């Protein structure tokens, strides 16, 4: 498999989401094949480290405040890290002795709605468990000061041999200068001071001569100094070994260490704050890196990475003690031990690594947040499963006035115990105490359904979702879902509830191995699709008849939401997609929704409600997943796309068979039709990755985006997306 082009992630911001998805799919499908083909190459580690750094930087910026996407980012990063770790271990087996430092329960809060994603996470956790088991007990962290692999004995002998020679020279220099000092003092003591006669106020006086030879000899003796010789390596054996190792860190080890530390600290840890502990308490001190230490500079062979051995104490050779007067010099104060106290230092954050280690906590980043409102105080019920029903009952005095006591209890106890979640979900679908039309309920149910939960040794299935593998429970849950969706199908304001039910059904479809349950999930998703498509068309008709700007804006946002809800019924595990996208009607629905979404979402999406932005992210990712199958279906014997265009364009008559443009524009499908008089042809293009429909190069149902993004358009018409009429 070819290596991904990382420059794409640094390019056009509008295309970054597409390239991120491309890289994520490459990691899922092709990374292991690439690793097998390149395992023997040491530069494979460098390449993988660069991918991790570039991807993490781009994804962290693109996926802000999106727990679902951030979870996928971490999963993708850990897949890449496992490949890096395997490559590094292959070339330097000594790394087996060190625990990489990932806590066992770290990944429990991740939101992974796909079974394949859970399988990938299971393989990552198995690899980490194997690494922890193989690590030598009692070994320090490889991210601390005395952690370096204990090798490089030859380099250490060379450094110490040269230092011993220099020290001998220094002692000879000391002896020579002390001899010179005593000669000058002896010579001075054998002389008398010289005086000269001068006239002062008409009197002749005798004054000490400024060129007195006795005093000059004594001054010369006192001016004799000698530079201190500092032993280049620390006195402690482990510190010395670490220093020698850092002088020539193998590139593979350096890349592995810096990348592992970056994941642990930048992606998985909570910043301890700028007021964290400092070495040598008090005001912040300067630091002195090993790579810039003059005593070892000639032995430095490797480039300094993010982690560097650094000291807050000055080396003697640059301190005010570096020169000693010969009169006070002896072997003890001229030949000194190394004065540096090394620890690993994060040169990017300008902090000691020990301040960040042990701070891993991803739950905050990977949990859906409740908006301000009556449910805000129940955020703990979404965050975790460790609270009990008794604790919820005991806190009922905190129940907001906007909620009934029954709603408060039902919301708070839904996730009380990770093994009970799905039973509680099934019960709530039946009792319907909670309001399924509010986002808070959707967030609670989605968090419960998607959060992976505790790791189970030896098996991929997590205990949190064991119920979904039982046929009886799956059938019961489907029955409850069908009853629930029947209560909202007559009103498009039930779109949030519909999305909740679709998420639960898709999760059941993902994890159930029972054919009866899977077939039931297909039928349920098709039913919900029909309902949400009817809502989309009803609102589209209202939008066509709207006149006021505020009304148009509201109807446009609602139409967008309904189309995203309908399109989301195709968002299932890839191997289930063919069963939901097999007929012409299926093709017509998915393309109609894609075109409506493309034509209804504004040029700038920052002002959209957070739930709609999340739906857009899922929509764009799903388009990428559907592209190969959708292309195959449309290019085959299929009139689904023609049916969609006929609904949107009354004068459309199918023409030539659909074909694809040549690479790199293979995402575009094109057909040629005749105009009404048959005097000329018209080219119709459809973009599989965007849902864009063009007639002779122009949008059919909205103004070109280049118009809408123009400052003059904004000044005159505001942010409304105007449909063509």
XYZ file of C-alpha atoms in Angstrom:
725
model
C 0.000 0.000 0.000
C 1.297 3.462 -0.914
C 2.066 5.911 1.868
C -0.405 8.813 2.283
C 0.522 12.292 1.083
C 0.813 14.323 4.290
C 1.104 17.648 2.473
C -2.637 17.486 1.821
C -3.298 17.917 5.552
C -1.410 21.203 5.469
C -3.283 22.652 2.514
C -6.752 24.095 1.931
C -8.648 24.223 5.213
C -11.905 23.428 3.439
C -10.521 20.129 2.154
C -8.796 19.032 5.364
C -11.839 17.061 6.577
C -11.776 15.047 3.346
C -8.061 14.315 3.647
C -8.436 13.411 7.324
C -11.103 10.869 6.434
C -8.889 9.547 3.652
C -6.000 9.042 6.066
C -8.255 7.465 8.710
C -9.543 4.927 6.184
C -5.977 4.209 5.013
C -4.972 3.459 8.602
C -7.993 1.179 9.019
C -7.549 -0.773 5.806
C -3.910 -0.501 4.687
C -1.600 0.307 7.616
C -0.834 -3.304 8.562
C 0.013 -4.218 4.958
C 2.323 -1.218 4.700
C 4.042 -2.133 7.977
C 4.683 -5.725 6.863
C 6.267 -4.447 3.659
C 8.452 -1.844 5.396
C 9.258 -3.370 8.808
C 12.953 -3.856 8.021
C 13.471 -0.204 7.160
C 14.563 2.000 10.044
C 13.200 5.090 8.307
C 9.736 3.521 8.596
C 9.723 4.664 12.230
C 10.520 8.217 11.176
C 7.761 8.108 8.563
C 5.192 6.821 11.063
C 6.206 9.410 13.658
C 5.716 12.150 11.065
C 2.274 10.800 10.143
C 1.224 10.790 13.798
C 2.448 14.324 14.400
C 0.907 15.755 11.210
C -2.389 13.925 11.607
C -2.766 14.741 15.305
C -2.083 18.434 14.644
C -4.610 18.667 11.799
C -7.288 16.526 13.487
C -7.001 18.300 16.857
C -7.799 21.575 15.131
C -10.595 20.183 12.926
C -12.312 18.107 15.642
C -12.571 20.666 18.445
C -15.541 19.994 20.773
C -16.604 16.895 18.810
C -16.227 13.881 21.156
C -17.176 11.352 18.470
C -14.549 12.627 16.035
C -11.949 13.081 18.760
C -12.499 9.436 19.749
C -11.827 8.356 16.169
C -8.752 10.590 16.145
C -7.368 8.850 19.228
C -8.158 5.400 17.821
C -6.409 6.266 14.550
C -3.440 7.722 16.415
C -3.127 4.619 18.597
C -3.261 2.348 15.543
C -0.390 4.347 14.078
C 1.457 4.247 17.417
C 1.151 0.438 17.639
C 2.695 0.220 14.164
C 5.478 2.581 15.288
C 5.988 0.546 18.461
C 6.233 -2.740 16.553
C 8.745 -1.208 14.159
C 10.848 0.240 16.993
C 10.794 -3.053 18.928
C 11.897 -4.906 15.818
C 14.998 -2.741 15.493
C 15.671 -2.189 19.232
C 14.303 -5.132 21.277
C 15.672 -3.484 24.444
C 12.532 -1.296 24.429
C 10.579 -4.380 25.505
C 11.929 -3.740 29.019
C 10.043 -0.449 29.343
C 6.346 0.135 29.899
C 5.226 2.817 27.408
C 3.039 4.367 30.114
C -0.565 4.089 28.859
C -2.929 3.401 31.824
C -5.037 0.219 31.392
C -8.420 1.961 31.740
C -7.502 4.978 29.626
C -9.713 4.218 26.626
C -12.967 3.367 28.421
C -14.653 6.759 27.698
C -14.167 6.598 23.896
C -17.253 6.935 21.703
C -16.964 4.224 19.030
C -20.302 3.442 17.327
C -18.886 0.764 14.983
C -18.007 -2.823 15.833
C -14.917 -2.613 13.625
C -13.734 0.369 15.677
C -14.172 -1.619 18.897
C -12.182 -4.477 17.368
C -9.374 -2.077 16.504
C -9.399 -0.694 20.050
C -9.308 -4.243 21.427
C -6.156 -4.980 19.398
C -4.552 -1.772 20.677
C -5.388 -2.674 24.285
C -4.080 -6.215 23.802
C -0.797 -4.847 22.472
C -0.469 -2.498 25.434
C -1.286 -5.295 27.885
C 1.428 -7.445 26.303
C 3.905 -4.574 26.579
C 3.079 -3.995 30.250
C 3.495 -7.683 31.003
C 6.873 -7.846 29.218
C 8.258 -4.732 30.943
C 10.772 -5.384 33.704
C 9.334 -4.821 37.150
C 10.784 -1.828 38.945
C 12.182 -0.221 35.799
C 11.694 3.556 35.833
C 9.655 5.369 33.215
C 11.493 5.912 29.963
C 10.364 9.543 30.143
C 12.321 10.348 33.311
C 15.983 11.211 33.841
C 17.428 7.807 34.754
C 15.491 5.835 32.208
C 17.823 5.451 29.250
C 18.645 1.993 27.896
C 21.891 0.943 29.553
C 24.279 0.674 26.627
C 26.940 2.770 24.881
C 29.712 1.519 27.179
C 32.352 2.180 24.533
C 31.374 5.834 24.190
C 31.452 6.213 27.961
C 34.954 4.711 28.158
C 36.098 7.128 25.464
C 34.644 10.129 27.305
C 36.125 9.077 30.627
C 39.524 8.272 29.101
C 39.713 11.700 27.505
C 38.524 13.335 30.719
C 41.181 11.446 32.691
C 43.846 12.708 30.286
C 42.564 16.274 30.544
C 42.489 16.007 34.317
C 46.105 14.841 34.361
C 47.049 17.821 32.249
C 45.123 20.057 34.593
C 46.970 18.674 37.613
C 50.273 19.219 35.807
C 49.189 22.757 35.015
C 48.244 23.259 38.667
C 51.627 21.989 39.866
C 53.447 24.165 37.351
C 51.521 27.300 38.305
C 51.838 26.634 42.017
C 55.591 26.303 41.525
C 55.543 29.556 39.605
C 53.453 31.149 42.368
C 55.871 30.127 45.132
C 58.878 31.268 43.096
C 57.317 34.688 42.642
C 56.382 34.926 46.333
C 59.842 33.778 47.422
C 61.503 36.227 45.082
C 59.215 38.981 46.327
C 59.891 38.142 49.978
C 63.632 38.455 49.369
C 63.300 42.019 48.191
C 62.487 45.328 49.820
C 59.911 47.745 48.624
C 61.203 50.588 46.511
C 60.562 54.204 47.428
C 61.037 57.425 45.523
C 61.499 61.009 46.740
C 58.965 63.600 45.681
C 58.413 67.261 46.500
C 55.080 67.997 48.072
C 54.218 71.452 49.417
C 57.835 72.452 49.202
C 58.907 69.453 51.243
C 60.752 66.408 50.041
C 58.896 63.215 50.999
C 59.507 59.558 50.369
C 56.680 57.589 48.638
C 56.190 53.985 47.632
C 57.167 53.539 44.016
C 54.382 52.624 41.593
C 56.867 50.392 39.803
C 58.040 48.635 42.938
C 59.436 45.318 41.741
C 58.663 43.516 45.016
C 54.996 44.466 44.823
C 54.814 43.731 41.133
C 56.090 40.197 41.757
C 53.571 39.706 44.553
C 50.744 41.077 42.394
C 51.745 38.807 39.553
C 51.714 35.835 41.905
C 48.312 36.731 43.267
C 46.998 37.194 39.710
C 47.847 33.663 38.701
C 44.599 31.717 38.079
C 43.678 28.342 36.748
C 40.482 27.120 35.078
C 38.496 24.465 36.859
C 38.290 21.035 35.259
C 34.774 19.643 35.557
C 34.280 15.913 35.096
C 31.992 15.682 32.037
C 29.675 12.950 33.338
C 27.433 12.896 36.424
C 28.745 11.119 39.490
C 25.836 8.669 39.843
C 26.261 5.664 37.586
C 22.677 5.690 36.251
C 22.857 9.425 35.540
C 26.138 8.942 33.707
C 24.670 6.159 31.587
C 21.656 8.291 30.753
C 23.875 11.215 29.736
C 26.021 9.041 27.481
C 22.924 7.562 25.854
C 21.477 11.015 25.149
C 24.617 11.998 23.253
C 23.875 9.470 20.540
C 20.222 8.451 20.769
C 19.313 6.162 17.852
C 16.870 7.910 15.541
C 14.345 5.101 15.934
C 14.380 5.372 19.733
C 14.257 9.166 19.638
C 11.241 9.214 17.312
C 9.487 6.512 19.333
C 10.097 8.286 22.632
C 9.120 11.771 21.469
C 6.007 10.494 19.698
C 4.866 8.338 22.629
C 5.394 11.216 25.044
C 3.518 13.625 22.733
C 0.505 11.297 22.629
C 0.537 10.828 26.401
C 0.904 14.525 27.178
C -0.639 16.496 24.309
C -3.546 14.216 23.502
C -4.309 12.231 26.641
C -3.359 14.398 29.616
C -4.852 17.262 31.533
C -2.468 20.208 31.714
C -1.367 20.581 35.368
C -1.319 24.344 34.889
C 1.377 26.946 34.558
C 1.668 27.207 38.336
C 2.893 23.606 38.608
C 5.980 22.684 40.644
C 9.348 23.997 39.595
C 12.776 22.668 40.379
C 14.621 24.684 42.981
C 11.388 26.242 44.295
C 11.051 29.963 44.113
C 11.486 32.011 40.973
C 11.893 30.147 37.717
C 15.489 29.300 36.946
C 17.414 28.949 33.731
C 18.002 25.524 32.269
C 21.136 24.020 30.769
C 20.760 21.298 28.158
C 23.153 18.383 27.823
C 23.512 19.004 24.088
C 24.915 22.505 24.735
C 27.292 21.460 27.545
C 30.827 22.328 26.447
C 32.355 19.361 28.262
C 30.486 16.904 26.030
C 29.819 18.968 22.943
C 32.346 17.116 20.811
C 30.648 13.792 21.586
C 27.136 14.842 20.559
C 26.031 12.807 17.545
C 22.223 12.856 17.603
C 19.930 15.827 17.067
C 18.097 17.157 20.081
C 14.454 16.082 20.097
C 11.503 17.305 22.104
C 12.773 15.523 25.233
C 16.212 16.639 26.373
C 18.367 16.018 29.418
C 18.516 19.390 31.138
C 19.697 20.829 34.450
C 18.775 23.904 36.466
C 22.193 23.955 38.173
C 24.938 25.605 36.186
C 27.966 23.670 35.052
C 31.124 24.804 36.826
C 32.680 25.812 33.517
C 30.248 28.745 33.088
C 29.734 29.653 36.750
C 31.686 32.273 38.711
C 33.666 29.358 40.205
C 35.225 28.498 36.843
C 38.462 30.352 37.706
C 40.434 29.823 40.922
C 43.352 31.823 42.269
C 46.469 29.709 42.498
C 46.971 30.871 46.083
C 43.756 29.058 47.066
C 43.922 26.207 44.571
C 44.309 22.569 45.319
C 43.353 19.343 43.606
C 39.976 19.235 45.346
C 38.713 22.604 44.112
C 40.307 22.443 40.654
C 39.310 18.905 39.663
C 35.605 18.939 40.538
C 32.783 16.523 40.003
C 30.095 17.272 37.450
C 27.793 19.963 38.834
C 24.759 19.279 36.626
C 21.623 17.623 37.994
C 19.913 16.200 34.925
C 16.238 15.467 34.364
C 14.250 15.048 31.173
C 12.825 18.338 29.974
C 10.001 19.029 27.537
C 11.564 21.594 25.208
C 8.199 22.327 23.557
C 6.231 23.105 26.715
C 9.339 24.314 28.611
C 8.469 22.123 31.592
C 9.885 19.014 33.250
C 8.426 15.761 31.981
C 7.671 14.596 35.521
C 5.092 17.398 35.803
C 2.965 15.852 33.034
C 3.403 12.128 33.612
C 0.540 10.444 35.410
C -1.988 13.106 34.314
C -3.768 10.998 31.660
C -7.514 11.636 31.708
C -9.567 11.749 28.507
C -13.092 11.539 29.925
C -13.724 15.276 29.653
C -12.766 15.391 25.962
C -14.705 12.292 24.975
C -18.030 13.010 26.685
C -21.021 14.758 25.124
C -21.791 18.017 26.944
C -25.222 19.079 28.105
C -26.139 22.658 27.133
C -27.166 25.257 29.724
C -30.590 24.460 31.059
C -32.402 22.297 33.593
C -30.387 19.189 32.793
C -26.981 20.858 33.204
C -26.656 19.695 36.814
C -27.047 16.078 35.614
C -23.887 16.123 33.513
C -22.419 13.519 35.885
C -25.117 11.081 34.712
C -23.763 11.384 31.164
C -20.096 11.313 32.123
C -19.867 7.958 33.833
C -21.581 4.806 35.081
C -20.201 4.760 38.634
C -23.074 6.602 40.317
C -25.846 4.541 41.912
C -29.611 4.912 41.889
C -29.514 5.536 45.653
C -27.200 8.494 45.106
C -29.630 9.929 42.550
C -32.513 9.516 45.000
C -30.458 11.147 47.751
C -29.840 14.184 45.505
C -33.481 14.730 44.540
C -33.474 18.018 46.457
C -31.363 19.343 43.561
C -34.064 18.532 41.013
C -34.715 21.666 38.885
C -38.225 23.079 38.812
C -38.438 22.498 35.063
C -38.174 18.716 35.573
C -40.498 16.342 37.337
C -39.041 14.074 39.971
C -39.659 11.106 37.682
C -37.714 12.739 34.843
C -34.878 13.610 37.205
C -34.659 10.027 38.459
C -34.974 8.447 34.990
C -32.244 10.671 33.553
C -29.908 10.216 36.513
C -30.189 6.429 36.732
C -30.095 5.464 33.048
C -26.309 4.927 33.260
C -26.130 3.684 36.849
C -23.912 0.646 36.292
C -22.343 -0.121 32.916
C -23.949 -3.595 32.763
C -27.445 -2.161 33.259
C -27.433 0.608 30.650
C -29.139 -1.244 27.804
C -31.806 -2.681 30.092
C -32.515 0.840 31.321
C -32.641 2.108 27.741
C -35.179 -0.557 26.740
C -37.307 0.268 29.779
C -37.243 3.988 29.072
C -38.252 3.445 25.419
C -41.356 1.763 26.767
C -42.214 4.071 29.683
C -41.106 7.237 27.813
C -40.781 9.291 30.984
C -38.030 11.375 29.387
C -38.647 13.861 26.584
C -36.997 12.293 23.532
C -37.432 15.498 21.543
C -34.801 17.355 23.606
C -31.084 17.241 22.873
C -30.158 16.340 26.465
C -31.967 13.001 26.228
C -30.341 12.347 22.856
C -26.892 13.055 24.341
C -27.537 10.722 27.296
C -28.706 7.812 25.127
C -25.968 8.332 22.530
C -23.253 8.417 25.202
C -24.589 5.202 26.726
C -24.875 3.454 23.366
C -21.488 4.479 21.954
C -19.148 4.632 24.944
C -17.042 1.457 24.856
C -16.787 0.917 28.611
C -14.352 -1.268 30.588
C -11.909 -3.577 28.808
C -12.676 -7.300 29.009
C -9.615 -9.541 29.023
C -9.345 -11.886 26.090
C -12.581 -10.891 24.327
C -13.504 -8.025 22.038
C -17.014 -7.661 23.460
C -17.267 -5.165 26.277
C -19.464 -5.940 29.256
C -21.303 -2.652 28.738
C -22.842 -3.987 25.508
C -23.193 -7.697 26.233
C -27.015 -7.465 26.127
C -26.960 -6.610 22.417
C -25.639 -10.075 21.562
C -28.722 -11.735 23.055
C -31.391 -12.465 20.440
C -34.295 -12.137 22.862
C -33.130 -8.752 24.106
C -32.475 -7.540 20.550
C -36.002 -8.425 19.442
C -37.442 -6.771 22.551
C -35.410 -3.604 21.947
C -36.538 -3.447 18.304
C -40.158 -3.760 19.374
C -39.703 -0.861 21.800
C -38.007 1.222 19.091
C -40.811 0.622 16.607
C -43.413 1.603 19.194
C -41.432 4.737 20.063
C -40.965 5.886 16.466
C -44.695 5.397 15.869
C -45.416 8.133 18.411
C -43.439 10.783 16.489
C -43.951 9.976 12.808
C -46.744 12.496 12.380
C -44.669 15.522 13.475
C -41.318 16.646 12.089
C -40.504 18.201 15.455
C -39.662 14.662 16.559
C -36.450 14.700 14.494
C -34.203 14.610 17.589
C -36.082 11.591 18.892
C -35.785 9.930 15.471
C -32.018 10.399 15.516
C -31.859 8.849 18.982
C -33.822 5.810 17.819
C -31.684 5.482 14.682
C -28.477 5.603 16.766
C -29.780 2.830 19.036
C -30.887 0.666 16.102
C -27.568 1.158 14.296
C -25.692 0.158 17.444
C -27.844 -2.942 17.827
C -27.234 -3.792 14.159
C -23.492 -3.332 14.664
C -23.124 -5.654 17.648
C -25.857 -8.250 17.181
C -24.900 -11.531 15.477
C -28.505 -12.718 15.110
C -29.921 -12.628 11.560
C -33.449 -12.044 12.846
C -32.325 -8.983 14.792
C -30.294 -7.648 11.867
C -33.237 -7.980 9.472
C -35.395 -6.193 12.021
C -32.855 -3.359 12.203
C -32.906 -3.008 8.404
C -36.699 -2.712 8.433
C -36.633 -0.197 11.279
C -34.042 2.003 9.561
C -36.038 1.938 6.308
C -39.179 2.899 8.197
C -37.448 5.818 9.911
C -35.997 6.841 6.549
C -39.448 7.054 4.989
C -40.699 9.167 7.905
C -37.766 11.598 7.880
C -37.850 11.876 4.067
C -41.514 12.897 4.256
C -40.583 15.549 6.838
C -37.782 16.804 4.569
C -40.101 17.201 1.579
C -42.831 18.882 3.633
C -40.403 21.474 4.950
C -38.919 21.906 1.478
C -42.355 22.873 0.182
C -42.798 25.330 3.052
C -39.365 26.789 2.221
C -40.411 27.364 -1.388
C -43.431 29.318 -0.202
C -41.642 31.365 2.447
C -41.284 35.129 2.005
C -39.804 36.715 5.132
C -36.077 36.527 5.697
C -36.347 35.211 9.258
C -38.882 32.612 8.154
C -36.617 31.514 5.303
C -33.693 31.187 7.674
C -35.625 28.990 10.132
C -37.155 26.817 7.429
C -33.793 26.404 5.715
C -32.187 25.202 8.967
C -35.094 22.817 9.629
C -34.940 21.397 6.099
C -31.211 20.864 6.504
C -31.783 19.078 9.824
C -34.453 16.762 8.333
C -32.278 15.864 5.343
C -29.349 15.089 7.645
C -31.622 12.944 9.807
C -32.841 10.990 6.791
C -29.338 10.560 5.365
C -28.172 9.329 8.784
C -30.298 6.184 8.396
C -27.573 4.908 6.039
C -24.878 5.471 8.683
C -24.227 1.867 9.691
C -21.228 -0.472 9.659
C -19.804 -0.700 6.095
C -20.675 -4.384 5.648
C -24.343 -3.603 6.369
C -24.552 -0.695 3.890
C -25.232 -2.891 0.786
C -28.425 -4.165 2.425
C -29.658 -0.607 2.930
C -28.499 0.717 -0.441
C -29.640 -1.917 -2.916
C -32.728 -0.608 -4.736
C -33.319 2.337 -7.057
C -35.470 3.890 -4.350
C -32.559 3.646 -1.872
C -30.278 5.393 -4.372
C -32.910 8.053 -4.963
C -33.283 8.750 -1.233
C -29.576 8.972 -0.441
C -28.838 11.243 -3.418
C -31.868 13.456 -2.761
C -30.813 13.969 0.844
C -27.201 14.633 -0.196
C -28.268 17.284 -2.703
C -30.613 18.965 -0.195
C -27.893 19.041 2.482
C -25.373 20.495 0.029
C -27.827 23.166 -1.092
C -29.141 24.035 2.357
C -26.049 24.355 4.553
C -24.585 27.885 4.669
C -21.184 28.929 3.387
C -20.048 29.582 6.973
C -21.229 26.868 9.371
C -19.715 28.313 12.560
C -23.026 29.877 13.600
C -25.016 26.671 13.191
C -26.236 24.939 16.387
C -23.700 22.431 17.718
C -25.967 19.397 17.048
C -26.360 20.389 13.375
C -22.608 20.859 12.973
C -22.116 17.382 14.421
C -24.666 15.968 11.956
C -22.823 17.678 9.094
C -19.546 16.099 10.187
C -21.143 12.654 10.215
C -22.796 13.352 6.864
C -19.531 14.276 5.159
C -17.767 11.243 6.602
C -20.628 8.975 5.505
C -20.506 10.349 1.954
C -16.882 9.241 1.794
C -17.780 5.738 3.017
C -20.700 5.414 0.609
C -18.830 6.697 -2.458
C -17.473 3.379 -3.885
C -20.754 1.474 -3.544
C -22.878 4.428 -4.654
C -20.748 4.888 -7.771
C -21.061 1.203 -8.575
C -24.836 1.243 -8.142
C -25.371 4.388 -10.250
C -23.075 3.270 -13.065
C -24.874 -0.055 -13.127
C -28.445 -0.579 -14.277
C -29.940 2.039 -11.970
C -32.260 5.011 -12.444
C -32.251 6.144 -8.800
C -30.200 9.287 -9.459
C -32.354 10.127 -12.492
C -35.416 9.789 -10.265
C -33.923 12.228 -7.738
C -33.066 14.834 -10.376
C -36.556 14.449 -11.852
C -38.044 15.375 -8.477
C -35.840 18.470 -8.182
C -36.038 19.538 -11.842
C -39.417 19.152 -13.524
C -37.988 19.390 -17.022
C -35.368 16.682 -16.576
C -35.437 13.750 -19.009
C -32.773 11.020 -18.553
C -30.147 11.054 -21.245
C -26.930 9.148 -21.804
C -25.751 6.597 -19.191
C -23.940 8.082 -16.211
C -20.139 7.947 -16.424
C -17.271 9.093 -14.210
C -14.751 11.770 -15.024
C -11.103 10.792 -15.229
C -8.855 10.931 -12.162
C -8.398 12.942 -10.047
C -12.036 13.996 -10.644
C -13.515 10.501 -10.354
C -15.888 11.734 -7.633
C -17.897 13.467 -10.378
C -20.536 11.571 -12.364
C -21.793 13.073 -15.643
C -24.631 12.526 -18.066
C -25.628 14.338 -21.250
C -29.259 15.231 -21.928
C -31.061 17.221 -24.618
C -32.840 20.500 -23.987
C -36.581 20.858 -24.555
C -36.224 21.708 -28.216
C -33.589 19.079 -28.798
C -31.363 21.666 -30.457
C -28.453 21.386 -28.017
C -27.154 19.145 -25.244
C -26.908 19.833 -21.536
C -24.270 18.359 -19.204
C -25.431 17.332 -15.753
C -22.784 16.609 -13.081
C -23.215 15.007 -9.651
C -20.484 14.992 -6.993
C -20.540 11.819 -4.869
C -18.456 13.327 -2.042
C -20.327 16.624 -1.730
C -23.839 16.068 -3.088
C -23.359 18.927 -5.525
C -25.649 18.871 -8.583
C -24.612 21.075 -11.538
C -26.448 21.806 -14.777
C -24.040 23.097 -17.391
C -21.667 23.950 -14.538
C -24.173 25.897 -12.380
C -26.094 24.777 -9.257
C -29.695 23.824 -9.903
C -31.373 24.788 -6.641
C -29.224 27.512 -5.045
C -26.964 30.367 -5.978
C -23.299 29.501 -6.595
C -21.293 29.491 -3.367
C -18.880 32.010 -4.871
C -21.812 34.469 -4.904
C -22.926 33.708 -1.365
C -19.414 33.982 0.052
C -18.841 37.417 -1.516
C -18.743 40.297 1.035
C -21.257 42.344 -1.005
C -23.775 39.487 -0.894
C -23.398 39.293 2.893
C -23.836 43.038 3.220
C -27.027 43.035 1.135
C -28.686 39.743 2.016
C -27.112 38.501 5.259
C -26.560 34.821 5.968
C -29.712 33.378 4.389
C -29.224 30.597 1.858
C -31.477 31.622 -1.003
C -33.075 28.911 -3.114
C -33.527 29.457 -6.813
C -37.128 29.812 -7.875
